[in-house]
PDB file of C-alpha atoms in Angstrom:
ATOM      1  CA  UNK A   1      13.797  89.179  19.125  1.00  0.00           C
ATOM      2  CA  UNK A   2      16.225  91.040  16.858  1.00  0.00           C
ATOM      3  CA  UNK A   3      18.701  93.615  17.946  1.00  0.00           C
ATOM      4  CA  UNK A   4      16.489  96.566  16.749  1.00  0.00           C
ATOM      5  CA  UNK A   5      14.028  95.674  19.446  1.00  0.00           C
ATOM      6  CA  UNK A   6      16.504  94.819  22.281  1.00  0.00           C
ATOM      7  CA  UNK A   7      17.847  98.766  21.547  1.00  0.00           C
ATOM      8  CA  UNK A   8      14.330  99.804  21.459  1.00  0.00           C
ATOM      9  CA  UNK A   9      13.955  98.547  25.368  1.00  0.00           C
ATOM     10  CA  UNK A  10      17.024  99.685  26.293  1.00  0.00           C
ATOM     11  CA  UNK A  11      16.336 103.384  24.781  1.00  0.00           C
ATOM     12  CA  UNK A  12      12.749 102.859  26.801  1.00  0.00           C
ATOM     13  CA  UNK A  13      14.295 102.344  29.756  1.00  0.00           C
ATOM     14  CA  UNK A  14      17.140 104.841  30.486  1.00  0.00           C
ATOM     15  CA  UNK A  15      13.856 107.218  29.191  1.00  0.00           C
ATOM     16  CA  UNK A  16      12.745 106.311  31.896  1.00  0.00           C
ATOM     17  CA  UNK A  17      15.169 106.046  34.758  1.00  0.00           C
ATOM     18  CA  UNK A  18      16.834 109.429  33.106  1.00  0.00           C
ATOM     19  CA  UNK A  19      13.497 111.090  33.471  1.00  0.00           C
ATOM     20  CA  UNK A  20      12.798 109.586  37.623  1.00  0.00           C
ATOM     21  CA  UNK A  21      16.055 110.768  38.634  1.00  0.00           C
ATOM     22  CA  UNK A  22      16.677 114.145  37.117  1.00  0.00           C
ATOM     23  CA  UNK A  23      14.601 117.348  37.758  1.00  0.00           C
ATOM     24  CA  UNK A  24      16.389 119.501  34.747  1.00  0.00           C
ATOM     25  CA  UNK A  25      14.155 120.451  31.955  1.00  0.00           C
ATOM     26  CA  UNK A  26      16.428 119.673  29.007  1.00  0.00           C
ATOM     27  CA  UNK A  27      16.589 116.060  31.098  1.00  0.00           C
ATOM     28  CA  UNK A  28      13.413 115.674  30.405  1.00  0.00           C
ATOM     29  CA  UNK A  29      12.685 116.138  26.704  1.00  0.00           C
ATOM     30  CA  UNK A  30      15.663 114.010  26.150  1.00  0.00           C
ATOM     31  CA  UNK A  31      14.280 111.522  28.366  1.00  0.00           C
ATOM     32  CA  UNK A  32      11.030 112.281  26.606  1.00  0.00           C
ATOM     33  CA  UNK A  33      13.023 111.392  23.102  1.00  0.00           C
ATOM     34  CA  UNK A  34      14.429 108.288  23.955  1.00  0.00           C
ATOM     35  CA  UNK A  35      11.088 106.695  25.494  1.00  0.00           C
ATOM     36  CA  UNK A  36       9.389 108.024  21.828  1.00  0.00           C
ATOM     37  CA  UNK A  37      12.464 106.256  20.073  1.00  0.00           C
ATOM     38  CA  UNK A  38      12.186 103.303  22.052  1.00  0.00           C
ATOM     39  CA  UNK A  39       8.779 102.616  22.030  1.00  0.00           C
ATOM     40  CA  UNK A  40       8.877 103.437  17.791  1.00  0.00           C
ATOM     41  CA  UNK A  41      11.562 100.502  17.940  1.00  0.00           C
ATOM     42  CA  UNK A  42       9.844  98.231  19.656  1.00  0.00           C
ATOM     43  CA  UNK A  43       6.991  98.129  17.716  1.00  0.00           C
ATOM     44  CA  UNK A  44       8.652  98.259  14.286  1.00  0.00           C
ATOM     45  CA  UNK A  45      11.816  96.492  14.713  1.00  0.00           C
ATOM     46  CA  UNK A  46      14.413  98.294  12.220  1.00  0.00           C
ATOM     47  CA  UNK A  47      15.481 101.453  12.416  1.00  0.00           C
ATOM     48  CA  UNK A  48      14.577 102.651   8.608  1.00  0.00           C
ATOM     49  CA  UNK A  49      10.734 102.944   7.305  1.00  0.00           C
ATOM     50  CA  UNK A  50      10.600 102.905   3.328  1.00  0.00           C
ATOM     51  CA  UNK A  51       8.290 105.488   2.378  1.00  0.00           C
ATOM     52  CA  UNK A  52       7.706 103.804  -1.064  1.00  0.00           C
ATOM     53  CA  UNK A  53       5.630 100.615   0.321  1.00  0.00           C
ATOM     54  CA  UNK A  54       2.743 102.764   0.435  1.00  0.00           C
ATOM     55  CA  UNK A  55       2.624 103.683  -2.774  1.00  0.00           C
ATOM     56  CA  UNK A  56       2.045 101.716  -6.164  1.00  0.00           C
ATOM     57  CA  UNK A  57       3.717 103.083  -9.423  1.00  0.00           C
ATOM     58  CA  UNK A  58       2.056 103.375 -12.293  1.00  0.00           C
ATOM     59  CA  UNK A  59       2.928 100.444 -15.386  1.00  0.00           C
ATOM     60  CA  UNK A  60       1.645 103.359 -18.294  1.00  0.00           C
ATOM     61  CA  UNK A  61       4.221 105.016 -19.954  1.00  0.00           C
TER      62      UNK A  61
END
């Protein structure tokens, strides 16, 4: 497990307890933010998506 993902739970989880504890609105959509974050990090594992490994460029001049 790399340090990307160990973040990743860490983000998911004060998400959460930020979100059980508070009642504010703003509280929430940052608590909201961080579980996105987290969850994104978990999965993935790096912080950084290269938007050029979808696409294939052309060898013609």
């Amino acid at each position: 497990m790399n340090k990307v993902r160990i973040i990743g739970i860490a983000a998911t989880i004060s998400g959460v307890l930020i979100g059980y504890f508070f009642n504010r609105t703003e509280v929430h959509l940052l608590s909201g933010i961080l579980i996105g974050l987290g969850i994104g990090w978990i999965i993935s594992g790096r912080f950084i998506v290269n938007g050029d490994t979808g696409f294939r460029k052309s060898r013609l001049r």
